[in-house]
PDB file of C-alpha atoms in Angstrom:
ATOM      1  CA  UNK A 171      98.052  59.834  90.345  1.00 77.00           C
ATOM      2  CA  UNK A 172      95.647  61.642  93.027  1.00 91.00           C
ATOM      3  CA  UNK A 173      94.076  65.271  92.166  1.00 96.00           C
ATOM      4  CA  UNK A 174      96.604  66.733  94.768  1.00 97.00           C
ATOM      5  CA  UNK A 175     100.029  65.078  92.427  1.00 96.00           C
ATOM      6  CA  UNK A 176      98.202  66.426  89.283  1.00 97.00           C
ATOM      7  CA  UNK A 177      97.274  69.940  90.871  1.00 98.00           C
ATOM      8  CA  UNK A 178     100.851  70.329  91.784  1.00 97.00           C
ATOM      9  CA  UNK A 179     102.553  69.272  88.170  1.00 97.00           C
ATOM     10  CA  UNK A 180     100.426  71.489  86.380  1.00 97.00           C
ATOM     11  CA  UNK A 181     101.513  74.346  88.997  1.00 97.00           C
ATOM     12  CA  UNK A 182     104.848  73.402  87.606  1.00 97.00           C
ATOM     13  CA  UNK A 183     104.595  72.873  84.526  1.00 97.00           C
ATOM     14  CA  UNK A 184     102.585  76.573  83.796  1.00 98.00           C
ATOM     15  CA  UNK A 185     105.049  77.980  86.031  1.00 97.00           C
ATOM     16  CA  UNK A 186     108.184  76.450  83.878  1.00 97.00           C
ATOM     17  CA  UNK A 187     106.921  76.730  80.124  1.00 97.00           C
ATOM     18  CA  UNK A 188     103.917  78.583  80.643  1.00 98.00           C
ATOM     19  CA  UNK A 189     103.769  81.414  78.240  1.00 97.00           C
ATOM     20  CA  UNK A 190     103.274  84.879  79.114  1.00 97.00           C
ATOM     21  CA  UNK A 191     100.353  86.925  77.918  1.00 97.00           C
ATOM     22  CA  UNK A 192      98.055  89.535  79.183  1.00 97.00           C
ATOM     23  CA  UNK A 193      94.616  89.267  78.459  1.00 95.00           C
ATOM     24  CA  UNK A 194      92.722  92.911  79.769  1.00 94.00           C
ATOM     25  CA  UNK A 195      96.108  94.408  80.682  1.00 96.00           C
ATOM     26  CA  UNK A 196      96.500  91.541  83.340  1.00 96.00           C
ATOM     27  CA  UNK A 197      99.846  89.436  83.131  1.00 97.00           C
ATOM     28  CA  UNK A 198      99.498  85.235  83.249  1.00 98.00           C
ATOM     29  CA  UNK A 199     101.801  82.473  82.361  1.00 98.00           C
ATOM     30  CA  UNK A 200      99.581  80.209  80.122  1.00 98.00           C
ATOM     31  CA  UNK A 201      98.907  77.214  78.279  1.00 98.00           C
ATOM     32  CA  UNK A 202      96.743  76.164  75.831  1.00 96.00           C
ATOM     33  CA  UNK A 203      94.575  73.462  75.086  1.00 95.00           C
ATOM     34  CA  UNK A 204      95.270  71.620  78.262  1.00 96.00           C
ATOM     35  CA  UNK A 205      93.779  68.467  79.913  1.00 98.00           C
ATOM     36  CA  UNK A 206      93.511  67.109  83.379  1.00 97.00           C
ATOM     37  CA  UNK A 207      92.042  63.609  84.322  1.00 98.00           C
ATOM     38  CA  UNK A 208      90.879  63.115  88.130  1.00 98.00           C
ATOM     39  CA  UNK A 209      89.651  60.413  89.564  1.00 98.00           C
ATOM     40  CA  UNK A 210      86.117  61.824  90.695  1.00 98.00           C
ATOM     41  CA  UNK A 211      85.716  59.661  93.876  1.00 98.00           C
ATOM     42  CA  UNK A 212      88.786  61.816  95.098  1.00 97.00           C
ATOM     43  CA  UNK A 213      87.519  65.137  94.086  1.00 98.00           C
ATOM     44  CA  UNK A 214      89.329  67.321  97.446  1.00 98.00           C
ATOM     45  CA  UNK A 215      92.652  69.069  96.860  1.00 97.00           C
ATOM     46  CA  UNK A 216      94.674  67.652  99.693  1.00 96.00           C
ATOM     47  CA  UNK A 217      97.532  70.088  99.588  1.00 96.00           C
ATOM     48  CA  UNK A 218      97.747  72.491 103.185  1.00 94.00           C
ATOM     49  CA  UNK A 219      99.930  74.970 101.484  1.00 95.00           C
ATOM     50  CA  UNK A 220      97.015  75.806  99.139  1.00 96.00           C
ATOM     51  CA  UNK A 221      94.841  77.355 101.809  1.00 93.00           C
ATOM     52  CA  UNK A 222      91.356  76.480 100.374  1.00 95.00           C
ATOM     53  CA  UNK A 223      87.595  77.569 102.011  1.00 95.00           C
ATOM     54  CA  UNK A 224      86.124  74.195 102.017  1.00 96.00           C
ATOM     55  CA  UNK A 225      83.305  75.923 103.413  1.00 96.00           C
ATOM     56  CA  UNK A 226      82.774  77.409 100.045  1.00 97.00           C
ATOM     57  CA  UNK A 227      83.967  74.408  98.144  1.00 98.00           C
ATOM     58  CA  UNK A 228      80.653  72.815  99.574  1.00 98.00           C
ATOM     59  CA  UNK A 229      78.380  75.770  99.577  1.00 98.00           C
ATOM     60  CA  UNK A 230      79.305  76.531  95.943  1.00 98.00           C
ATOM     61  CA  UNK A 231      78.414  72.898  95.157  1.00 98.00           C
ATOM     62  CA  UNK A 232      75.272  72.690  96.825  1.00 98.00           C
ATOM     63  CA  UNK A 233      74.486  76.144  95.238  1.00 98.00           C
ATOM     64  CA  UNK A 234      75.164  75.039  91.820  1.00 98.00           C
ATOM     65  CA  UNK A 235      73.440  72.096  92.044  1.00 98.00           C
ATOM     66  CA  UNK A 236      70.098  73.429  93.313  1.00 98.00           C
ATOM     67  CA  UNK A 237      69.872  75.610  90.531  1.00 98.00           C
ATOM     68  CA  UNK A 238      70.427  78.747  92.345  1.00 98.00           C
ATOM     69  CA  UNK A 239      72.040  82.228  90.640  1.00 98.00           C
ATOM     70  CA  UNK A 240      71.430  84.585  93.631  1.00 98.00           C
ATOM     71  CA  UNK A 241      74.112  86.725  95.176  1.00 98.00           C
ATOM     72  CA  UNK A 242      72.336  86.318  98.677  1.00 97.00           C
ATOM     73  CA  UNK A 243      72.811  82.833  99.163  1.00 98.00           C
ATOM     74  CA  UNK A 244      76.513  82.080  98.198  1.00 98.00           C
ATOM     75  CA  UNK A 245      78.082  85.480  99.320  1.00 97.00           C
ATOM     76  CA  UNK A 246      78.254  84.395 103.166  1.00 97.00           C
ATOM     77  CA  UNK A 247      80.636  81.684 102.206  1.00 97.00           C
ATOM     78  CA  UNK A 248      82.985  84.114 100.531  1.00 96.00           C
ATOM     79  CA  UNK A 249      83.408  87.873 100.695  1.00 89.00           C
ATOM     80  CA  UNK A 250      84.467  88.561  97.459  1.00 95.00           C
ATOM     81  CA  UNK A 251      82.032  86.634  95.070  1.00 97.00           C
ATOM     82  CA  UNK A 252      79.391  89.565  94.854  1.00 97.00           C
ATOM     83  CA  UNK A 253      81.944  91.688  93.151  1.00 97.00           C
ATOM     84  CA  UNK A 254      81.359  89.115  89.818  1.00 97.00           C
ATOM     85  CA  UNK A 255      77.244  89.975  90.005  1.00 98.00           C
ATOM     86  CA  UNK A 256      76.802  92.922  87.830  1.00 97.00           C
ATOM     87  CA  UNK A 257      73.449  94.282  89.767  1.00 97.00           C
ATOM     88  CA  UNK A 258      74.381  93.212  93.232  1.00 96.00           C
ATOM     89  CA  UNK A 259      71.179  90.311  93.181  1.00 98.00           C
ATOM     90  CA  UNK A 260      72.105  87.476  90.380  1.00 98.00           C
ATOM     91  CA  UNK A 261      75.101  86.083  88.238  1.00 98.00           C
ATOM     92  CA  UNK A 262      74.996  86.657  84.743  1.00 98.00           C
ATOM     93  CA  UNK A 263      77.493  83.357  84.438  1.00 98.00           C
ATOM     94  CA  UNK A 264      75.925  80.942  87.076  1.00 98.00           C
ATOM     95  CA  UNK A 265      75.926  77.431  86.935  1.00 98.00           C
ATOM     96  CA  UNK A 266      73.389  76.429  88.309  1.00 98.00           C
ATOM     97  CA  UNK A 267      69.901  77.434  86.477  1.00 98.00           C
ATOM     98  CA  UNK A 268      71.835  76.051  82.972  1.00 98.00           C
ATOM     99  CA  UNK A 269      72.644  72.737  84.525  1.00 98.00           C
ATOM    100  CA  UNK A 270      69.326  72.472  86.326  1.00 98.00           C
ATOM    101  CA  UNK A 271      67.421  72.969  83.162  1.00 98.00           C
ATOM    102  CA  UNK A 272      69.393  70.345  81.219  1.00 98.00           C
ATOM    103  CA  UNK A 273      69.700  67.897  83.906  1.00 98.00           C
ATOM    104  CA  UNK A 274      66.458  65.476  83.030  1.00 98.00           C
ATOM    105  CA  UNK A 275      67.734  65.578  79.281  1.00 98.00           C
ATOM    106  CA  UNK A 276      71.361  64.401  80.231  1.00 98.00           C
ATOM    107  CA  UNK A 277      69.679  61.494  82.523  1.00 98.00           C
ATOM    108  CA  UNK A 278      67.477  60.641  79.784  1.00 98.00           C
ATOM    109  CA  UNK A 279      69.559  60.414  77.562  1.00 98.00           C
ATOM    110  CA  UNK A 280      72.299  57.832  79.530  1.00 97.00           C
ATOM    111  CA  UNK A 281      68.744  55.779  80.416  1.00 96.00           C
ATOM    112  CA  UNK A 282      67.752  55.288  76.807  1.00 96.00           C
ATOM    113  CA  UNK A 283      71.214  54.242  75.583  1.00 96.00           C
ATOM    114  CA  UNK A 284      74.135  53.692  78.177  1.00 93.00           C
ATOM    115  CA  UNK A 285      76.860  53.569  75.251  1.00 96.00           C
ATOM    116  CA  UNK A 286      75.358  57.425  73.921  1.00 98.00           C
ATOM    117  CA  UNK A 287      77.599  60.234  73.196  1.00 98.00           C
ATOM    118  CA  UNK A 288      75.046  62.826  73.383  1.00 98.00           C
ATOM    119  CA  UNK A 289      74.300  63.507  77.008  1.00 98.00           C
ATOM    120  CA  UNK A 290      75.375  66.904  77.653  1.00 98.00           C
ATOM    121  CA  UNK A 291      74.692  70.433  78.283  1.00 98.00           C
ATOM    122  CA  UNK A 292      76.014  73.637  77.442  1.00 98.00           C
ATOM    123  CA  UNK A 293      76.758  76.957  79.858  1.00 98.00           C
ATOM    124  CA  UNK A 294      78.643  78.838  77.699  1.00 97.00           C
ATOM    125  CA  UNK A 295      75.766  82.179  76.755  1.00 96.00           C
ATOM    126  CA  UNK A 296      75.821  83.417  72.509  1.00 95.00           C
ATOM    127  CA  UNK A 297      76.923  86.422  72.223  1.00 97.00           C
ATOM    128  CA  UNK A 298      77.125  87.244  75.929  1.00 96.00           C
ATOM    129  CA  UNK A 299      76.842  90.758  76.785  1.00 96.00           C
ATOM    130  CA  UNK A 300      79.284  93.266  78.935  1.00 96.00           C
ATOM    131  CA  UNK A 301      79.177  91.588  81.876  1.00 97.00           C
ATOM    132  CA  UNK A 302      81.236  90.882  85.306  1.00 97.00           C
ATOM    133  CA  UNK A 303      81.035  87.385  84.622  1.00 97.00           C
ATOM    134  CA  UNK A 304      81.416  85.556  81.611  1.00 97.00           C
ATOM    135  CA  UNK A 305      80.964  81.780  82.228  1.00 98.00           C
ATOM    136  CA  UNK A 306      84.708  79.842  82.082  1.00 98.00           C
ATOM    137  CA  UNK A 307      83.102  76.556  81.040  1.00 98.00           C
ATOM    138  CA  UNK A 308      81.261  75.784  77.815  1.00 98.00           C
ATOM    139  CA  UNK A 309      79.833  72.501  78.021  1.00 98.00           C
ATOM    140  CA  UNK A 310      79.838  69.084  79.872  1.00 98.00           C
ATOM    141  CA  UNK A 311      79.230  66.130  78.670  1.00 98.00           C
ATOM    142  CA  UNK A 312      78.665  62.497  79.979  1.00 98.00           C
ATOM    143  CA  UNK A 313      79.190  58.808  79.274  1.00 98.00           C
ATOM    144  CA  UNK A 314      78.944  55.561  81.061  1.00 98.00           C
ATOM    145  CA  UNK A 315      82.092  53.207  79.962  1.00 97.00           C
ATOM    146  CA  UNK A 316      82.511  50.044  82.025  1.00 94.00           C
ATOM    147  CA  UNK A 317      79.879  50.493  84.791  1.00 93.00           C
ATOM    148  CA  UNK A 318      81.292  54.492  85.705  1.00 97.00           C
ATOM    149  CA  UNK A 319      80.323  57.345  84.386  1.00 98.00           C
ATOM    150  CA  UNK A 320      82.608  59.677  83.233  1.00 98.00           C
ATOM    151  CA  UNK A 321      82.917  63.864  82.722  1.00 98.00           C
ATOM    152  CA  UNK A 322      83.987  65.755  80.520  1.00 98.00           C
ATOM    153  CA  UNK A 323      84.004  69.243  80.601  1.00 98.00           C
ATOM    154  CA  UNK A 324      85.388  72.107  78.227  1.00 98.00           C
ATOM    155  CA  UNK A 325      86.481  75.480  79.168  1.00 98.00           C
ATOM    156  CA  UNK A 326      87.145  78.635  77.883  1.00 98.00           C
ATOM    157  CA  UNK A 327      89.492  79.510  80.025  1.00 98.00           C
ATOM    158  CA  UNK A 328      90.443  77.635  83.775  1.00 98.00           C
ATOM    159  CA  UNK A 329      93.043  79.629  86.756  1.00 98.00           C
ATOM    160  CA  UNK A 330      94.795  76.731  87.659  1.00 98.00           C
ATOM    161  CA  UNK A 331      95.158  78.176  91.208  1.00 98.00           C
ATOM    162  CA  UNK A 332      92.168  79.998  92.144  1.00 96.00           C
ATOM    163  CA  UNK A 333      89.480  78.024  90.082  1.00 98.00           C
ATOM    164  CA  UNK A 334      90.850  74.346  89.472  1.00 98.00           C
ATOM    165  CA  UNK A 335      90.471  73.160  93.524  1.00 98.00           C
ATOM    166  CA  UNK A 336      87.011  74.280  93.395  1.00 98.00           C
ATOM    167  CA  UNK A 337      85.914  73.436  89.876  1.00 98.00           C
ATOM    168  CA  UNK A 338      87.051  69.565  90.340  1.00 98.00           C
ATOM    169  CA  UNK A 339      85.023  69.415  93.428  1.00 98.00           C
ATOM    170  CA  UNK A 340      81.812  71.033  91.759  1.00 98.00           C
ATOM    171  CA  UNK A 341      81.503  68.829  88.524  1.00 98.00           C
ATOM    172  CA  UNK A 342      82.847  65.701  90.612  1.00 98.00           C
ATOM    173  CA  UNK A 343      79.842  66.517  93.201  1.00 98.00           C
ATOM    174  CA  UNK A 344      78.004  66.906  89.558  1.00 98.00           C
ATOM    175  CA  UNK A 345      78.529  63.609  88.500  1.00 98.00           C
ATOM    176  CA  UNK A 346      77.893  62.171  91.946  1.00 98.00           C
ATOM    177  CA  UNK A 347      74.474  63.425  91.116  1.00 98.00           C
ATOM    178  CA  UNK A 348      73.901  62.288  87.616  1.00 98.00           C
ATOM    179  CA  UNK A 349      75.284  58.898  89.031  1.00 98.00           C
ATOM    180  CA  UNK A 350      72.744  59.091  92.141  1.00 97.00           C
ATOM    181  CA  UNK A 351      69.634  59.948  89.641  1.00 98.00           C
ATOM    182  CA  UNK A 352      70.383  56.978  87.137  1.00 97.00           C
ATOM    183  CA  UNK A 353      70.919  54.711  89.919  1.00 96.00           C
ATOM    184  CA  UNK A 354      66.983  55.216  91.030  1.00 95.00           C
ATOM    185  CA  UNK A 355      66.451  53.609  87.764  1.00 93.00           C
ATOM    186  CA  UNK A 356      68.637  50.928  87.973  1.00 86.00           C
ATOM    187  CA  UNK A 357      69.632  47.667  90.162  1.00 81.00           C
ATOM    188  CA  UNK A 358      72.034  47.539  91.983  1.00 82.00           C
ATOM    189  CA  UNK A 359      74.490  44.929  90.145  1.00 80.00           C
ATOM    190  CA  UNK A 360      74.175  47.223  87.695  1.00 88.00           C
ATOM    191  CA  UNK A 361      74.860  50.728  89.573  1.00 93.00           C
ATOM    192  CA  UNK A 362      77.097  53.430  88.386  1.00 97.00           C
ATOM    193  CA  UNK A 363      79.893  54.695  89.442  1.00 97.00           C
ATOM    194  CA  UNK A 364      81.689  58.074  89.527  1.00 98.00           C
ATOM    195  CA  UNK A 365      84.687  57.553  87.206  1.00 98.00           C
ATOM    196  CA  UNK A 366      87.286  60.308  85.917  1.00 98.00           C
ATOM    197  CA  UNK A 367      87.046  63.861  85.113  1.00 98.00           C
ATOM    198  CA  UNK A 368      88.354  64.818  81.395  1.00 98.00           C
ATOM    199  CA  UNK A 369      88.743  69.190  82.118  1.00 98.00           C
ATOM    200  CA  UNK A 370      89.805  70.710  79.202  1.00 98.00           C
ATOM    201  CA  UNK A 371      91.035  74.420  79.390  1.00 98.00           C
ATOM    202  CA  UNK A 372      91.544  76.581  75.732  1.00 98.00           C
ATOM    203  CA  UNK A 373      93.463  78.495  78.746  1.00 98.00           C
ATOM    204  CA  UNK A 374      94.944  76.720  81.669  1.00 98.00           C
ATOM    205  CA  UNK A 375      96.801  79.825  83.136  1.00 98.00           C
ATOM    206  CA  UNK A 376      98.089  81.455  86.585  1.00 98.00           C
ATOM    207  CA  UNK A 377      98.079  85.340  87.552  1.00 98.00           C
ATOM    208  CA  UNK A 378     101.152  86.868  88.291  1.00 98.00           C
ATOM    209  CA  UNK A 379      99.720  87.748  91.719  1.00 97.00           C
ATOM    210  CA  UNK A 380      99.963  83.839  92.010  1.00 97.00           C
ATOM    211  CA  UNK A 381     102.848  82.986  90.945  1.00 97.00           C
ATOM    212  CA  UNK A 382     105.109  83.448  94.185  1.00 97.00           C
ATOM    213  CA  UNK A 383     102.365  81.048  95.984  1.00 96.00           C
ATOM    214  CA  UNK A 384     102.803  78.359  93.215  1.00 97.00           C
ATOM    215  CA  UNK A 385     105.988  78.029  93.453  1.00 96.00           C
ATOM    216  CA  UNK A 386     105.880  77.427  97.568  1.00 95.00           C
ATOM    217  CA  UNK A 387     103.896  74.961  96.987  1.00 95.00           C
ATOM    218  CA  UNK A 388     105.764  72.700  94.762  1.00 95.00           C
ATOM    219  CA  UNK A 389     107.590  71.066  97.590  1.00 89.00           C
ATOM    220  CA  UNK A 390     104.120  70.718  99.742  1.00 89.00           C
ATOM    221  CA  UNK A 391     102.901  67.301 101.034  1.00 89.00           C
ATOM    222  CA  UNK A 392     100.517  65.432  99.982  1.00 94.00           C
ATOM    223  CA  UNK A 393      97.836  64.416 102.028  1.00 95.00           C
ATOM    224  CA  UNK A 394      96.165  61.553 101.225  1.00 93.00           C
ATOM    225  CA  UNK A 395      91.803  60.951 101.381  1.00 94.00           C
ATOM    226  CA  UNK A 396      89.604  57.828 100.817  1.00 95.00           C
ATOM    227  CA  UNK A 397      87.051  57.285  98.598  1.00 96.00           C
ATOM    228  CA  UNK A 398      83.505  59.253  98.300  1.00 97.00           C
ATOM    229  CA  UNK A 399      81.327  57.510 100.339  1.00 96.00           C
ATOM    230  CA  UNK A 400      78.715  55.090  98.247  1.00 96.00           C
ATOM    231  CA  UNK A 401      75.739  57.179  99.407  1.00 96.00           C
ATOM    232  CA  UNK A 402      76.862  60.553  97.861  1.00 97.00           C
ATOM    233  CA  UNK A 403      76.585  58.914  94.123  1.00 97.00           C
ATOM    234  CA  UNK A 404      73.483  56.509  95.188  1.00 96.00           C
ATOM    235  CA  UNK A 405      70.976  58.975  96.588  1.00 97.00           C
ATOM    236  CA  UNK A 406      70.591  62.156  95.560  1.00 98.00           C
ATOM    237  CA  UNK A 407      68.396  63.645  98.385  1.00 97.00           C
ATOM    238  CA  UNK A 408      71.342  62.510 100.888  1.00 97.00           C
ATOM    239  CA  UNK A 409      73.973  64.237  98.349  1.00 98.00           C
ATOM    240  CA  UNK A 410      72.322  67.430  99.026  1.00 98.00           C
ATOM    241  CA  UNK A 411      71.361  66.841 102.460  1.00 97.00           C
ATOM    242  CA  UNK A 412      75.132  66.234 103.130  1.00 97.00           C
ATOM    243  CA  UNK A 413      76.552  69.417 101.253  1.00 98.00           C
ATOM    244  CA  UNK A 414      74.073  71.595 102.852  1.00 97.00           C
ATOM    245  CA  UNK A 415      75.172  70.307 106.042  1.00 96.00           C
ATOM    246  CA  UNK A 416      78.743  70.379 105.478  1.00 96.00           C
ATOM    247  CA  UNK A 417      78.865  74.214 104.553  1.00 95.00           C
ATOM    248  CA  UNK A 418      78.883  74.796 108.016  1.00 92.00           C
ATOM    249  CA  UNK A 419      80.824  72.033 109.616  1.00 93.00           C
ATOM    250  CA  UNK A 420      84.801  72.476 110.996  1.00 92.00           C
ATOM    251  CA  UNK A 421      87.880  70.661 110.727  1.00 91.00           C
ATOM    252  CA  UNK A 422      87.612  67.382 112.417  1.00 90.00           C
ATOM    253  CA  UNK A 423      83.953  66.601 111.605  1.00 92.00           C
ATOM    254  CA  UNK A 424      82.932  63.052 110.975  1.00 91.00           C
ATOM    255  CA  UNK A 425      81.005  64.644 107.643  1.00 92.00           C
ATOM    256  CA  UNK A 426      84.371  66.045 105.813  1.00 95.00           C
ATOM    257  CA  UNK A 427      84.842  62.730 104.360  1.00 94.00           C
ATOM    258  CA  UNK A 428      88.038  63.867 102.629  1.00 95.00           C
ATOM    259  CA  UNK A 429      89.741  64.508 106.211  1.00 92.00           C
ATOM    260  CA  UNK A 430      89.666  60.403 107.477  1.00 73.00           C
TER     261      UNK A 430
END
């Protein structure tokens, strides 16, 4: 089943026997301890009733990924994100400089043994202080089964409508990269693969405010989109070359690969 198909029966399935709760006063149907697999080669919700920025999607990749935590260079790509930054310059919760800082352990690590279960890296902050934003994912870990290398990543707490769509994309694009930087290092016949996303949410949960939007798009199509293209998880440089590039492209372009 495609990322689109599993977006859409978790919609459901929150919306149907979701339970409600009301963490800070605010009301959500929830459930707990959920999982989602996605096959990472597909990583773009697909769904046109779920009005997504894709010009985000790619800018918050790209952002992530080069280690960045400034308010400057992600808020042109959406209005609202400097209202998480609790001094107006930098994210207390960012990605980015936590992933960036663990990435040559977690490559390391896959080099030196391919079968390893300990390549992986943590976001989550001890003890974090009062703060706009609290990271939603604790850790991700890697491992390489059957030539592809799989993700799994553990959260706190995941909004099935406003963060899932983009949070698929970034630790696919993620994993393109790992994939890309282990590949330098190995040949060809032996080349890995992005394989499937494990994302596992303590909370998988949608706001009221959402709710009414769910359910519309329950009976949306499903459109379909090929496969990453081979260069995004073989060369790093062009995986970043391309996401920079494609945080300013339009509907139509040759570059939105998911759009074919």
């Amino acid at each position: 089943m495609d990322f689109s198909r599993i977006w859409l029966q978790a919609l459901n399935d929150i919306l149907t026997n979701g339970d409600c709760v009301a963490p800070r006063g605010k009301m959500t149907r929830e459930i707990p301890q959920r999982t989602i697999v996605v096959d990472m080669r597909k990583p773009v919700l697909r769904v046109p009733d779920r009005s997504l920025s894709f010009k985000f999607m790619v800018a918050e990749a790209f952002w992530i990924l080069s280690g960045d935590d400034r308010v400057e260079t992600i808020a042109p790509y959406n209005s609202r994100i400097a209202d998480f930054s609790d001094d107006g310059e930098r994210f207390f919760g960012a990605y980015g400089p936590k992933i960036v800082a663990q990435l040559d352990y977690v490559v390391a690590k896959l080099l030196e043994d391919q079968d390893t279960r300990q390549a992986g890296l943590t976001i989550w902050r001890e003890c974090p202080p009062q703060t706009k934003d609290v990271p939603c994912t604790v850790a991700i870990f890697f491992n390489i089964r059957q030539h592809k290398l799989n993700c799994h990543v553990f959260m706190r707490s995941s909004d099935v409508w406003l963060g899932v769509p983009y949070d698929v994309f970034n630790f696919s694009m993620l994993s393109h990269l790992v994939c890309g930087l282990l590949n330098e290092h190995r040949l060809a016949a032996d080349a890995v693969a992005p394989g499937q996303l494990f994302l596992t949410a303590a909370s998988s949960h949608l706001y009221e405010s959402n709710w009414d939007d769910a359910k519309l798009c329950l009976g949306s199509q499903v459109l379909e989109q090929p496969d990453t293209p081979k260069l995004l998880w073989n060369d790093p440089q062009f995986l970043m070359t391309e996401l920079k590039g494609l945080r300013d492209s339009r509907p139509g372009d040759a570059t939105r690969w998911w759009e074919v």
